[in-house]
Coordinates of C-alpha atoms in Angstrom, one line a residue:
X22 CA 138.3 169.7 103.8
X23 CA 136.8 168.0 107.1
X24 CA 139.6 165.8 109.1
X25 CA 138.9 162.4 109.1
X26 CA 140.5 159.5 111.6
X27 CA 141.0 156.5 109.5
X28 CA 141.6 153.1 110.2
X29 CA 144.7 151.3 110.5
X30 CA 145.7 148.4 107.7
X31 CA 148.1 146.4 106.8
X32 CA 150.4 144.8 104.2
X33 CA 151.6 141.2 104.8
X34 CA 154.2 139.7 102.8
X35 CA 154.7 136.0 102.2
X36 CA 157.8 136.4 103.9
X37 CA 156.2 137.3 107.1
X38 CA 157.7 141.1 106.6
X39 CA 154.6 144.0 107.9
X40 CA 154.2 147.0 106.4
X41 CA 151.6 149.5 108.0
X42 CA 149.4 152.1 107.0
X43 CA 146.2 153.5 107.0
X44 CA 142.9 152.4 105.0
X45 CA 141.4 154.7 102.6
X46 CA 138.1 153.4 103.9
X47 CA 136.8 150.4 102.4
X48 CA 137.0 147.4 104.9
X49 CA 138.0 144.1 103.8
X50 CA 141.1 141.6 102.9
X51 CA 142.7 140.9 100.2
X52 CA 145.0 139.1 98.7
X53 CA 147.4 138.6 95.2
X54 CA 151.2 139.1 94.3
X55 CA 152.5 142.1 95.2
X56 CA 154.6 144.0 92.3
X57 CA 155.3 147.5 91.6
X58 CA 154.8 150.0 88.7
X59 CA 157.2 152.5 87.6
X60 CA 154.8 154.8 86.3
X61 CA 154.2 158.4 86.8
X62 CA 151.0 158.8 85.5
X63 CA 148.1 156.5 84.1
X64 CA 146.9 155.1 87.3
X65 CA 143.5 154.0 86.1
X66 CA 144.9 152.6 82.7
X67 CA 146.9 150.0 85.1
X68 CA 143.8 149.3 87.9
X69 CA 141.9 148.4 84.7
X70 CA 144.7 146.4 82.8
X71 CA 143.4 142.9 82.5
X72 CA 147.0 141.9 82.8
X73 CA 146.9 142.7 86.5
X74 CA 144.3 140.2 87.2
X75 CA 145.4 138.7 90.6
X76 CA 148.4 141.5 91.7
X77 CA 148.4 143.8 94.4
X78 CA 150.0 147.0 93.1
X79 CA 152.3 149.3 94.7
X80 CA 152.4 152.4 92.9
X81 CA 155.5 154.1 92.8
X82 CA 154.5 157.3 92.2
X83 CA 154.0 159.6 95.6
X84 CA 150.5 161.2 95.1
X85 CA 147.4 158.9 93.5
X86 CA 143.9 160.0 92.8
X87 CA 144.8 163.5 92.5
X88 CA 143.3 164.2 88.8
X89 CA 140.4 161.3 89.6
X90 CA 138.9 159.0 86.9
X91 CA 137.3 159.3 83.8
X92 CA 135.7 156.7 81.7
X93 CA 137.5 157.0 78.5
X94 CA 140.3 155.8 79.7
X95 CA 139.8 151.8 81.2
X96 CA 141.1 149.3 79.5
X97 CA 138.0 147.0 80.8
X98 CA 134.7 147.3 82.4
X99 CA 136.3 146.9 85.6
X100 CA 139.3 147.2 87.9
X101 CA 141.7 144.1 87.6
X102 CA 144.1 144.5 90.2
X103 CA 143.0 142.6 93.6
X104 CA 144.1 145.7 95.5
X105 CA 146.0 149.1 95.9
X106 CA 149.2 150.1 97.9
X107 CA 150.3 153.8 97.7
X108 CA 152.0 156.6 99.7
X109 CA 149.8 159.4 99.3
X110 CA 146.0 158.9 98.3
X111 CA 144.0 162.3 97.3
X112 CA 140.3 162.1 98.4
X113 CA 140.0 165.3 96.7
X114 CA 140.9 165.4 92.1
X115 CA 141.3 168.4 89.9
X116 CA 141.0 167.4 86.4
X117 CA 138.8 168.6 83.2
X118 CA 136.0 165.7 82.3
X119 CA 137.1 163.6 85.5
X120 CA 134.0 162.4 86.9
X121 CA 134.3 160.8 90.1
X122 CA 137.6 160.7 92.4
X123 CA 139.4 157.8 93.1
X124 CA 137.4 156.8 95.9
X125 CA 134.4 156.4 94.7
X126 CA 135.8 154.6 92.1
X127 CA 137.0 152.6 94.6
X128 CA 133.8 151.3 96.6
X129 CA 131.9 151.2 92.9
X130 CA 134.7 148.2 92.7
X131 CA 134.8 147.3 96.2
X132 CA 138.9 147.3 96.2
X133 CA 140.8 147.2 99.0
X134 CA 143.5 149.6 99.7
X135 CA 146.1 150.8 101.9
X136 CA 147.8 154.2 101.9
X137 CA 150.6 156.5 103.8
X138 CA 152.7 153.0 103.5
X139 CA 156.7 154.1 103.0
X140 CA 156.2 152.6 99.5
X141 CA 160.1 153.9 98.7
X142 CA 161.3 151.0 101.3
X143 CA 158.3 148.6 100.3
X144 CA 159.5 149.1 96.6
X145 CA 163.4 148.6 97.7
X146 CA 162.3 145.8 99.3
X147 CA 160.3 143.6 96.7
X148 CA 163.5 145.0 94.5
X149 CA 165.8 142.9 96.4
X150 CA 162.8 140.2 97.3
X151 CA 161.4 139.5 94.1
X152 CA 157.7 139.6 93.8
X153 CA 155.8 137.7 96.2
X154 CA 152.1 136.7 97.4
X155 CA 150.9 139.3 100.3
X156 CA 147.5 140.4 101.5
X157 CA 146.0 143.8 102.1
X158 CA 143.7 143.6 105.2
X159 CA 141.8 147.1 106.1
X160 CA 139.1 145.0 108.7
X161 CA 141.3 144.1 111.4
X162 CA 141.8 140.6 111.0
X163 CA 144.4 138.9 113.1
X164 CA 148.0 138.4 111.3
X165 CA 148.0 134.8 112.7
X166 CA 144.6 134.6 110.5
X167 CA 145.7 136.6 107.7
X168 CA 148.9 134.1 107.4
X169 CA 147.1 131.2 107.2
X170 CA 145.0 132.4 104.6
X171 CA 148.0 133.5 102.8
X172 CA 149.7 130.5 102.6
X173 CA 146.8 128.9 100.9
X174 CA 146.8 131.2 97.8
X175 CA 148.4 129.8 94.8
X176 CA 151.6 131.0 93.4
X177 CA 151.5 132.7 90.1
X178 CA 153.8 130.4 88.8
X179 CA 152.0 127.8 86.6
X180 CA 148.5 129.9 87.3
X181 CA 146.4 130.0 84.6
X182 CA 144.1 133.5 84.6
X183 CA 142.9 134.2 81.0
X184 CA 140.2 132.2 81.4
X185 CA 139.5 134.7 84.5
X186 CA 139.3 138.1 82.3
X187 CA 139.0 136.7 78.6
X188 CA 135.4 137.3 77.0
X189 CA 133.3 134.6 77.4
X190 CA 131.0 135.3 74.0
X191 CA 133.0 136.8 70.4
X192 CA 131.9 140.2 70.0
X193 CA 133.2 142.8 66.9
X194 CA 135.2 145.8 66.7
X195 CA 135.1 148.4 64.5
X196 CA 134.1 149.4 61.2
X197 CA 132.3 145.9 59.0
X198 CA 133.0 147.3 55.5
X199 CA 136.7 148.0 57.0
X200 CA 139.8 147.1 54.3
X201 CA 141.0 144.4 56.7
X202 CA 139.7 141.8 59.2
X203 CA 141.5 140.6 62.4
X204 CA 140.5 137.8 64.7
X205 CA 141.5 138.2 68.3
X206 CA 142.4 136.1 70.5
X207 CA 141.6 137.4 74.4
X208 CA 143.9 136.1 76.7
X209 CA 143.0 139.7 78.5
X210 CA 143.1 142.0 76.4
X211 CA 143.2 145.9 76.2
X212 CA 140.5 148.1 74.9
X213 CA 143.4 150.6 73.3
X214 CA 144.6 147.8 71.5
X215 CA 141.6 147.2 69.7
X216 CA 141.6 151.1 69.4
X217 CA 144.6 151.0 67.6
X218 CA 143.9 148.5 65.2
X219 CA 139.9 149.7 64.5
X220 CA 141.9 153.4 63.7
X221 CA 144.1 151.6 61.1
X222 CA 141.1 150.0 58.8
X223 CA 140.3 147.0 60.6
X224 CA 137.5 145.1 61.5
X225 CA 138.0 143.0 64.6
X226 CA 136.4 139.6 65.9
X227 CA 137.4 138.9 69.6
X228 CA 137.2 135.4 70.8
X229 CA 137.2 133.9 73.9
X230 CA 140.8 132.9 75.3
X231 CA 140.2 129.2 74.2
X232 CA 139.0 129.2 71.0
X233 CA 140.6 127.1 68.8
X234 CA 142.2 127.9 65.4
X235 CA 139.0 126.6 63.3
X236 CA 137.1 129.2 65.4
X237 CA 139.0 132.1 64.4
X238 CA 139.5 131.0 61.0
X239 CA 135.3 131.0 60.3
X240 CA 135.8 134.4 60.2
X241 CA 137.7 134.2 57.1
X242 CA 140.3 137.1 58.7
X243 CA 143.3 138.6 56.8
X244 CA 145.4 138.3 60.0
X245 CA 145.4 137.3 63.9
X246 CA 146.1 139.0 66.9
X247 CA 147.2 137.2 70.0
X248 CA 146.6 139.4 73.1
X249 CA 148.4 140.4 76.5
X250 CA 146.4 139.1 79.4
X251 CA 147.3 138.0 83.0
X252 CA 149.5 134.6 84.8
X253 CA 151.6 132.1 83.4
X254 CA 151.4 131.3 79.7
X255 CA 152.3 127.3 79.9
X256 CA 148.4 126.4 81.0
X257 CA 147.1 128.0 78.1
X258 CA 147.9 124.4 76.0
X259 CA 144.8 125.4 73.6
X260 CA 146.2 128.8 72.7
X261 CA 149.7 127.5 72.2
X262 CA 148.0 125.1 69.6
X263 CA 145.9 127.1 68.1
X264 CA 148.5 129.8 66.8
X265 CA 150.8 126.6 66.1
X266 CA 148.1 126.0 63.3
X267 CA 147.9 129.8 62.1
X268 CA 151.9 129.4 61.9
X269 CA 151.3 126.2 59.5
X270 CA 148.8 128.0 57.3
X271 CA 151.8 131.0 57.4
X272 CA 149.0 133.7 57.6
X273 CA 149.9 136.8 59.4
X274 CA 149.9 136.8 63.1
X275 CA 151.1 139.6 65.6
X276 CA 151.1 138.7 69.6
X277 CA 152.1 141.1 72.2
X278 CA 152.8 140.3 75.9
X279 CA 151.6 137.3 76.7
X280 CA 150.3 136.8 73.1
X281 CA 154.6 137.1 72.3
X282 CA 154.9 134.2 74.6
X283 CA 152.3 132.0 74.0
X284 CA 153.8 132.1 70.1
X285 CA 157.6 131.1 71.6
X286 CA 155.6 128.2 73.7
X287 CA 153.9 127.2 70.0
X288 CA 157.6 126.9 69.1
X289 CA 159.1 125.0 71.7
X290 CA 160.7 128.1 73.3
X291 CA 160.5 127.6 76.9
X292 CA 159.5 130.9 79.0
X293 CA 159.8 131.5 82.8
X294 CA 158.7 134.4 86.1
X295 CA 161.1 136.7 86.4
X296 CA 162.2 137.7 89.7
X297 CA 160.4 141.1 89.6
X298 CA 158.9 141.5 86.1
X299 CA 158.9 144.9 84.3
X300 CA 156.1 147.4 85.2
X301 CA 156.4 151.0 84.1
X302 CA 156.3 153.5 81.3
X303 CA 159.6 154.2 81.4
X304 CA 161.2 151.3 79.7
X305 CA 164.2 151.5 77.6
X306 CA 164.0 149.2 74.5
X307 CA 166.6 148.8 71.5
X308 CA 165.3 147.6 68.1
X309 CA 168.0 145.3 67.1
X310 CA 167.3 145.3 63.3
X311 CA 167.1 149.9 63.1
X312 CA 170.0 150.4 66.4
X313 CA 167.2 152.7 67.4
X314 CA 166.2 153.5 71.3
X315 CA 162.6 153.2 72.1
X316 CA 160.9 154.2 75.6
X317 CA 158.1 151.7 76.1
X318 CA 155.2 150.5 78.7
X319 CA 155.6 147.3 80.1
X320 CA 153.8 144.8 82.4
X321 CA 154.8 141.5 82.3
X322 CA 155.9 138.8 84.9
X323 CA 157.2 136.1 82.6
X324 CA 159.3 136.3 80.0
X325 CA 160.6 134.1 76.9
X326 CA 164.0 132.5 77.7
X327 CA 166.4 134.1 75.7
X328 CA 169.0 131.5 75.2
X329 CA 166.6 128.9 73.7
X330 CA 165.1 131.6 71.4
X331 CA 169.1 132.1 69.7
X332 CA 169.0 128.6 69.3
X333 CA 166.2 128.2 67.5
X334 CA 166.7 128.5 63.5
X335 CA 163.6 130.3 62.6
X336 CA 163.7 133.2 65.2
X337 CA 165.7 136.2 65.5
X338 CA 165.3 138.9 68.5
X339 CA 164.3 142.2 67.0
X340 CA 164.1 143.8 70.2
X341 CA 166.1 143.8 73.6
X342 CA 165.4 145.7 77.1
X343 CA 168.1 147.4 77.6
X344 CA 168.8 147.3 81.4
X345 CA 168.4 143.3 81.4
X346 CA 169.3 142.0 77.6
X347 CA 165.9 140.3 78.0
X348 CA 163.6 139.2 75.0
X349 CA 161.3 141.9 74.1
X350 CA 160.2 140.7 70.5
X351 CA 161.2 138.5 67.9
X352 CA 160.0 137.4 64.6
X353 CA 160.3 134.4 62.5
X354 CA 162.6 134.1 59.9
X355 CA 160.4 131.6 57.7
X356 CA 156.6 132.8 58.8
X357 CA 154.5 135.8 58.6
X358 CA 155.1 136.5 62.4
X359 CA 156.4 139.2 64.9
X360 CA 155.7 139.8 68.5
X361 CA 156.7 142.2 71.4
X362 CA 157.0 141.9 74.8
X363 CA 156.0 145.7 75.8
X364 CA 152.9 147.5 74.9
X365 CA 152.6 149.5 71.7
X366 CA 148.9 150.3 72.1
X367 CA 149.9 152.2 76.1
X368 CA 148.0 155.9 76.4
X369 CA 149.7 157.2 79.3
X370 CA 153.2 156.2 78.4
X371 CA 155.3 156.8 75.2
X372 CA 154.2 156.3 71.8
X373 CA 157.6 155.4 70.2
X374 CA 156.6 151.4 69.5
X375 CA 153.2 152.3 67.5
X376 CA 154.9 152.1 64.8
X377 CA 153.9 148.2 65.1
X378 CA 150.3 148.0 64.6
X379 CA 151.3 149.3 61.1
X380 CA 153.9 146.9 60.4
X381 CA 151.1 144.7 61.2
X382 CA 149.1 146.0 58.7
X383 CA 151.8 145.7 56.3
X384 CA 152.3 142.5 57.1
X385 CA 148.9 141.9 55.9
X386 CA 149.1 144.1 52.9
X387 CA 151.5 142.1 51.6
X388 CA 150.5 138.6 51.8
X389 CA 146.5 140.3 50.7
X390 CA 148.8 141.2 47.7
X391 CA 150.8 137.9 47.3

């Protein structure tokens, strides 16, 4: 391996805080709020998550690009984060049926990132900051310009981004002379979710983030899915009413992610950012209706504001996380509804919460049977 003298870059913080480093080679400026993952593995699962759409990530994990990329596993055509922070980035990978290295991936996507940053202290310090806007600059722009264009992006509070990453056209998944039909509602969602539910009989119509509940009804379905996807869910008014009509018809509706909280929002639940969010594979999760532990993937900013949900008499919290007590899933008392907060449908994480794509499934069986 030839030496190569790269470039300096830079991380700026909304706060005015630097953090320096070294490019990996593609020039540009970027910008996005800045969160972490807790992840060990997965990388390209997370560049590719739709729910990223508009975050810089700092990855946690020392070493990234070492086992390169392979096509199987993106979770859209894609990468959705707006740019990469890391410690250690490997030019070189090592990995059976890896095609390119991370690199090239890379410039295929023109993202900007920044590497041999002291991501333990940047980490420490969104920790104790919260998440924040910043921008990744690899060109040498001035950091008098680079704040000025800073201050004029928007914060992810009360940003709206489905309509960013959703599919603009329905298309189908899976098998047409399936047992069940599901129509999906993309507010960004993952390809291993549709995985998971074409694997368990089901034939799936996706629909743009803004279709309304007549839409996804025409294809007479035997349940909905509401999806993760990206930003605040109080803009998406038109998903909020469309599953407030598939809870009045009582058909069976699972949500996950922001999916979960567009249904709390259909309810008059209120939600609200969290201070960091929860980004890893490595989150601990009780079911509150087994007393069971499960070890779940998580990426979500917002989050459903758990007093409001206790109040309300048709919900009851199945799940908790257990390092914060907040919401993550609940079901309705009186409907033919559940959602979670985490992600069953993650590859590179645990698979303890799978378990919920056939209670969907059930869910379905039962009211088919009804």
């Amino acid at each position: 391996m030839k030496y190569s003298n790269r470039k300096q870059a830079i991380l700026l913080l909304a706060d005015g805080t630097i953090f320096h480093g070294k490019s990996i080679g593609i020039e540009g400026t970027t910008f996005g709020e800045v969160c972490y993952n807790t992840g060990m593995t997965g990388y390209q699962e997370i560049f590719t998550d739709p729910s990223y759409f508009g975050q810089i990530m700092v990855a946690s994990n020392a070493h990234i690009g070492n086992y390169g990329t392979n096509e199987e596993e993106i979770e859209a055509d894609k990468i959705m984060i707006s740019g990469l922070v890391c410690k250690n980035f490997s030019f070189n990978h090592s990995r059976i049926n890896s095609k390119h290295n991370l690199k090239e991936y890379f410039e295929a996507h023109n993202l900007v990132a920044i590497s041999d940053v002291d991501t333990r202290a940047l980490v420490s310090y969104i920790r104790d900051n919260g998440a924040m806007n910043a921008a990744i600059s690899t060109d040498g722009t001035p950091v008098e310009e680079l704040r000025r264009q800073l201050a004029e992006v928007p914060d992810m509070k009360g940003l709206e981004l489905s309509s960013k990453v959703s599919t603009k056209e329905p298309y189908f998944i899976g098998n047409p002379d399936a047992k069940y039909k599901i129509s999906a509602l993309d507010l960004g969602i993952k390809k291993n979710i549709l995985r998971n539910l074409a694997k368990r009989d089901c034939y799936i119509k996706v629909f743009p983030y803004d279709a309304s509940y007549e839409d996804l009804k025409s294809f007479n379905p035997d349940g909905y899915f509401l999806s993760n996807g990206p930003g605040d869910p109080a803009p998406l008014v038109v998903a909020q009413e469309t599953a407030k009509k598939i809870l009045e018809k009582d058909e069976p509706v699972f949500g996950i992610c922001l999916g979960h909280q567009v249904l709390a929002l259909a309810n008059g639940i209120p939600t609200y950012k969290m201070f960091n969010g929860h980004r890893g594979i490595n989150h601990p999760v009780k079911n509150m209706l087994t007393g069971e532990g499960e070890i779940t993937s998580q990426n979500h900013g917002f989050a459903v504001v758990r007093e409001e949900l206790e109040k309300h008499p048709d919900f009851e919290i199945t799940h908790e996380h257990i390092n914060d007590g907040t919401v993550a899933g609940m079901r309705m008392k009186n409907k033919n509804c559940f959602s979670v907060q985490y992600h069953p449908e993650a590859s590179p994480g645990p698979h303890d919460a799978s378990y919920l794509f056939d209670m969907f499934v059930s869910n379905i069986e039962k009211a088919k049977n009804k």
